[in-house]
Coordinates of C-alpha atoms in Angstrom, one line a residue:
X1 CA 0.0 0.0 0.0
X2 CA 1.7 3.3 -0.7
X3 CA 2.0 5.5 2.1
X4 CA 0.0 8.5 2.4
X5 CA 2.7 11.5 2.3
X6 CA 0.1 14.6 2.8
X7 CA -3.0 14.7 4.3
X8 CA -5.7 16.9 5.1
X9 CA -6.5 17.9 8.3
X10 CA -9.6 19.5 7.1
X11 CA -11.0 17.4 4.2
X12 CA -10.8 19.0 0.8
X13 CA -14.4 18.0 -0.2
X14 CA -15.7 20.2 2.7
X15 CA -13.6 23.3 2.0
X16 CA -14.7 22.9 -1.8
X17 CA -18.2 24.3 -0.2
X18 CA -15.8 27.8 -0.3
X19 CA -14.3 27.5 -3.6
X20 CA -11.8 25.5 -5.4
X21 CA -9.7 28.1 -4.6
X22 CA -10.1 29.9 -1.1
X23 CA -8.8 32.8 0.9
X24 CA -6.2 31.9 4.0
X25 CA -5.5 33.5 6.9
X26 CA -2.6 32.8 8.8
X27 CA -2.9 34.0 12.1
X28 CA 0.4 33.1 13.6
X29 CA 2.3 35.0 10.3
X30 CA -0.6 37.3 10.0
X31 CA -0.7 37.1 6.2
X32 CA -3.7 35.9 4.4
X33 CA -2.8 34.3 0.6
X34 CA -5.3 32.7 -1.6
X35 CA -4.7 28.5 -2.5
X36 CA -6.1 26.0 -3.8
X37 CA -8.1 23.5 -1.3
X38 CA -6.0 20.5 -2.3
X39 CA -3.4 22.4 -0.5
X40 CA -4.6 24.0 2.2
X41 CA -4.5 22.5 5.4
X42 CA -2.5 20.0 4.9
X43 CA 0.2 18.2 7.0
X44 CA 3.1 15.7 6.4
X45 CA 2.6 11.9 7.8
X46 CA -0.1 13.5 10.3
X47 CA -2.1 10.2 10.1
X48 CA -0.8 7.1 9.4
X49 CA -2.5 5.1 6.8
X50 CA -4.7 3.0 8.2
X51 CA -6.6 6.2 9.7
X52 CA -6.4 7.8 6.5
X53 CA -8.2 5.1 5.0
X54 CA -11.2 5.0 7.7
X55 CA -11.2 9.1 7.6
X56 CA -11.6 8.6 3.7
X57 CA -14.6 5.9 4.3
X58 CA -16.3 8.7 6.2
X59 CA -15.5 11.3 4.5
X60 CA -17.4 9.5 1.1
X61 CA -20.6 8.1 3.6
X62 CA -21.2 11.8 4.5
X63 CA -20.6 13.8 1.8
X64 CA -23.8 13.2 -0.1
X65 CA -25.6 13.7 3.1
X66 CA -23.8 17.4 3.3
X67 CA -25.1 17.8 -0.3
X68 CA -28.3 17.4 0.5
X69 CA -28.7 19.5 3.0
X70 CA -27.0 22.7 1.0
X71 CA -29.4 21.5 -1.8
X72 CA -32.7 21.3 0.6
X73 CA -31.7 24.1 3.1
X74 CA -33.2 22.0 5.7
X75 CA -32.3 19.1 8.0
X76 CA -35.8 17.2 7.5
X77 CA -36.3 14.2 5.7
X78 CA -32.7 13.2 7.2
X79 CA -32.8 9.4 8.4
X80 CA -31.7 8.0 11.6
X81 CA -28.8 6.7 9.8
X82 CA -28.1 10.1 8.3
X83 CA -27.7 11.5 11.6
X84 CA -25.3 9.0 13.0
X85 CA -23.0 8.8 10.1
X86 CA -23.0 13.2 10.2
X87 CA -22.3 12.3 13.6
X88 CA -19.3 10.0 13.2
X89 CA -18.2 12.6 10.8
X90 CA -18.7 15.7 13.1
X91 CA -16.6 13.6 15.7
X92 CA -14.0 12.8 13.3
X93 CA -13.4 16.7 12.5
X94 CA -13.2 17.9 16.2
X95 CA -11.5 14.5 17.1
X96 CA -8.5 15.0 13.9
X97 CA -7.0 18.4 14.6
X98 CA -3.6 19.7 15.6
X99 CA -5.7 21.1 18.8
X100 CA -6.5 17.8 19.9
X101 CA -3.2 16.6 20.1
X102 CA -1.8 19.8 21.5
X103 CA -4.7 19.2 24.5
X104 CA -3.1 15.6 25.0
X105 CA 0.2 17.5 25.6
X106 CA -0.9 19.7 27.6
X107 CA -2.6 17.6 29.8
X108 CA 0.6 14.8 30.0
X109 CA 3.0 18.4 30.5
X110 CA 0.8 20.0 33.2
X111 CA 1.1 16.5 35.0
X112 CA 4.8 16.3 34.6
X113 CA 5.2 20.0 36.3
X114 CA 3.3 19.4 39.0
X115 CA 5.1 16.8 40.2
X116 CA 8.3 18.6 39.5
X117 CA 6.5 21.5 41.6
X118 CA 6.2 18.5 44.3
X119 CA 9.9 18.7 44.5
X120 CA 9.8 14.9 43.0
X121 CA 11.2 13.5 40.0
X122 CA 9.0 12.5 37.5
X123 CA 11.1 9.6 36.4
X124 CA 10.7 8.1 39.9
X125 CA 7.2 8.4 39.9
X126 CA 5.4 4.9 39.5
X127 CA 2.5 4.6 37.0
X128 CA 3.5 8.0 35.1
X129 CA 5.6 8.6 31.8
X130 CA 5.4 11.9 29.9
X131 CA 3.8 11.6 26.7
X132 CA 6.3 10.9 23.6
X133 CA 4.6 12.5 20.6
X134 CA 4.1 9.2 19.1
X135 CA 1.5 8.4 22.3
X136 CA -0.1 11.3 21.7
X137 CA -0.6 10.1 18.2
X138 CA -2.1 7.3 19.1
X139 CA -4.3 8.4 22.0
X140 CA -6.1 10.8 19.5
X141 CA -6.4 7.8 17.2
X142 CA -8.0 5.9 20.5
X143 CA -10.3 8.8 20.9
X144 CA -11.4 9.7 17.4
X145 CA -12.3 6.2 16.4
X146 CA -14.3 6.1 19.3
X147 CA -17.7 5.0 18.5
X148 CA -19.1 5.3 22.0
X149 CA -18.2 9.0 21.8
X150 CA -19.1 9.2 18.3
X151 CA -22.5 7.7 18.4
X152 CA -23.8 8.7 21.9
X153 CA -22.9 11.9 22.5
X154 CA -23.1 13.8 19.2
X155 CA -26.7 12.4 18.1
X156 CA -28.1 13.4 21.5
X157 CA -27.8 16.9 20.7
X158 CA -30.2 19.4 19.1
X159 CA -29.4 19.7 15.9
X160 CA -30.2 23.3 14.3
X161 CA -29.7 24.4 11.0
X162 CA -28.1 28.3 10.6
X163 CA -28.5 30.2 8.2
X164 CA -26.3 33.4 8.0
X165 CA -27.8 36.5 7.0
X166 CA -26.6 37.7 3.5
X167 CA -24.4 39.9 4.3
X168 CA -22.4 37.5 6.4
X169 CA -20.7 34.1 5.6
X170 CA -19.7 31.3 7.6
X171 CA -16.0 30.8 7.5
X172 CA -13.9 27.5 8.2
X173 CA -10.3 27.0 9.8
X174 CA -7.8 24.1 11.2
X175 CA -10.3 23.3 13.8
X176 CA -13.5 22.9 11.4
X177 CA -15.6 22.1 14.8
X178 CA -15.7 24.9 17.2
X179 CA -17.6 25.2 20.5
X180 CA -18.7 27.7 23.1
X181 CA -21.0 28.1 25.8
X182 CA -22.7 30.7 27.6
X183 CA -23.4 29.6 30.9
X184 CA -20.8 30.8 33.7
X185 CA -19.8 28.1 36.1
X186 CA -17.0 29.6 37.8
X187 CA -13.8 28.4 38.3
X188 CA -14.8 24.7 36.8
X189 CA -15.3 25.6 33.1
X190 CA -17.6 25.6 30.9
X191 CA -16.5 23.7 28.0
X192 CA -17.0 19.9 27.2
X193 CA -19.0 17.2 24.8
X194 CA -21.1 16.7 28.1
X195 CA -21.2 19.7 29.6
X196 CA -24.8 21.6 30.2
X197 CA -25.3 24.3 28.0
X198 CA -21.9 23.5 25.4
X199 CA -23.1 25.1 21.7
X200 CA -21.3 23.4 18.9
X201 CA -21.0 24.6 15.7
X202 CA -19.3 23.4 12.3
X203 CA -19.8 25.3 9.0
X204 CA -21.2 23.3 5.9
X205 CA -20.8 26.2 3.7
X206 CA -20.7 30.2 3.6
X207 CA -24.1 30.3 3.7
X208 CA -24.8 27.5 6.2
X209 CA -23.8 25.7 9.8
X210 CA -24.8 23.3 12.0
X211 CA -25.7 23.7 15.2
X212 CA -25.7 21.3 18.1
X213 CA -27.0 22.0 21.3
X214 CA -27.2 21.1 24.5
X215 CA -30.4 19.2 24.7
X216 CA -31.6 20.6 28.0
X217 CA -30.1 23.9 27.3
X218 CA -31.8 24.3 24.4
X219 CA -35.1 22.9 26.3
X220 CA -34.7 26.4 28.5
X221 CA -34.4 28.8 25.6
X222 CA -37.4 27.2 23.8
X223 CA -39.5 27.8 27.0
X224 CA -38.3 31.7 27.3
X225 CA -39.1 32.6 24.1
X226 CA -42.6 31.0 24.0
X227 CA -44.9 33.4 24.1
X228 CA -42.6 36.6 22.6
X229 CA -44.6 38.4 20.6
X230 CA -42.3 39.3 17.5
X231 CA -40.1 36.0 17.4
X232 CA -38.6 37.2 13.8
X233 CA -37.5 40.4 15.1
X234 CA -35.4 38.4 17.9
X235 CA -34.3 35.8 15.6
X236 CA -32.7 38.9 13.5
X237 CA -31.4 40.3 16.7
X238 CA -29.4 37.6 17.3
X239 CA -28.0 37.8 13.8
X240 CA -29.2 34.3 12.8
X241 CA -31.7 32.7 10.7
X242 CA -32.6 29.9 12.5
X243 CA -34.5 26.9 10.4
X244 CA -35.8 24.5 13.2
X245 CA -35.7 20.5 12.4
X246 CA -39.4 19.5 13.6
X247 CA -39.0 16.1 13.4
X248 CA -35.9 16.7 15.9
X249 CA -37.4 18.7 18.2
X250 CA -39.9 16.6 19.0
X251 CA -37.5 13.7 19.9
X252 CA -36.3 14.2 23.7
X253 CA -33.1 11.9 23.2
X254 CA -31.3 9.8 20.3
X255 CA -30.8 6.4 22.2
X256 CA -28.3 3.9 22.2
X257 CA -30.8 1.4 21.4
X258 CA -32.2 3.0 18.3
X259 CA -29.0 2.0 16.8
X260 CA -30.5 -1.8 16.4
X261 CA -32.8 -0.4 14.1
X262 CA -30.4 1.3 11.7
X263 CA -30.1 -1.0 8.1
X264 CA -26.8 -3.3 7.2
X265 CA -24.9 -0.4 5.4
X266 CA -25.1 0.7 9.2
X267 CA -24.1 -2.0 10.5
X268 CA -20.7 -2.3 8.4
X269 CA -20.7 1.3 8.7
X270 CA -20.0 0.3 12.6
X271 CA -18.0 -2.4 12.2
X272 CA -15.5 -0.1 10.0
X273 CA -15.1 2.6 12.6
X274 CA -14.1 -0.4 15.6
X275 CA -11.5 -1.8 13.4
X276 CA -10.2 1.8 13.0
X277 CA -9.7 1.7 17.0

């Protein structure tokens, strides 16, 4: 098998949505240089080729589904197994980045210093190693083929479709996924797959994003704006053209066990992503 020399960090087929060719913006240089998508976000032997492969898989499962949405404008008439293979894709993007790995790091380097800070040596310290860059590697591979990850948390979200108004685009960058939240919680932070009230968002196109909410977040907002008497002049407030999935937000909860009811494609869809682990 010849070994995949570049890859894409951010898949090519999804920043076509911009262009062949699109606008860059390097923040660290701060110079911004038009190129070709086949050459943008790219990286040297960032995978090795057996991830490249199952990225690819998903990549080519999704990408009609992607199509029809931009083509529709709209999230219904999306199946079950729609939404669990945009899923595994969603997790894929947030799950494949040079942030991930950095966090990895970060988390192995904070360890090491604070046992240094201890006035210990972290070389004597039973059950800890710092993280080589090739462990890091692979714990993001453990993590991004992760299908309880993949297919629990992400489909038990609210999905949303956004529409940006038209004189403002969606754009895309190295971490294709991108998340916030709004709810203060002090000192413990506010920002995880799980966490109440985390908003994530990953841009299909200029003109539209998805949107996935916390479920019970998003519960709260629903119930404050019942009853507003101009709903379209706060949806244009907030700068945002929401277009509501119906069919979704009348389902409390994705479940586990739904996925016994997805088709074989599914199935191998499944198997696929475990071998990838």
């Amino acid at each position: 098998m010849t070994r995949t020399k570049r890859t894409h960090v951010v898949p090519a087929c999804l920043q076509s949505n911009w262009g062949d060719n699109v606008w860059v913006y390097d923040k660290l240089r701060d110079k911004k240089f038009e190129n070709n998508v086949q050459n943008t976000m790219v990286n040297k032997h960032f995978y090795k080729p057996s991830v490249e492969t199952k990225l690819a898989e998903i990549e080519g499962m999704c990408n009609p589904i992607i199509k029809k949405i931009l083509k529709t404008k709209t999230l219904i008439g999306l199946t079950q197994e729609d939404y669990l293979i945009l899923s595994a894709y969603i997790h894929a993007q947030f799950s494949r980045t040079y942030m991930m790995r950095k966090g990895i790091k970060d988390m192995s380097d904070q360890i090491e210093e604070h046992i240094i800070g201890m006035g210990l040596d972290p070389k004597q310290v039973s059950n800890f190693n710092p993280l080589t860059d090739n462990e890091v590697k692979e714990m993001s591979y453990d993590f991004l083929f992760n299908p309880q990850v993949a297919f629990s948390i992400w489909p038990n979200k609210k999905w949303i479709l956004l529409e940006a108004p038209d004189d403002y685009s969606f754009w895309i960058g190295d971490n294709p996924v991108v998340w916030s939240n709004s709810v203060d919680m002090g000192p413990y932070g506010n920002l995880g797959l799980a966490v109440f009230g985390v908003e994530l968002y990953m841009p299909l196109s200029p003109k539209y994003s998805l949107l996935l909410m916390c479920p019970l977040h998003y519960q709260q907002i629903v119930k404050s704006i019942k009853g507003t008497p101009d709903l379209k002049k706060l949806i244009k407030q907030n700068r945002f053209d929401f277009r509501f999935n119906k069919k979704i937000v009348k389902e409390a909860n994705l479940h586990l066990k739904q996925l016994s009811e997805a088709d074989r494609r599914l199935k191998r869809f499944k198997k696929k992503i475990d071998k990838g682990k």
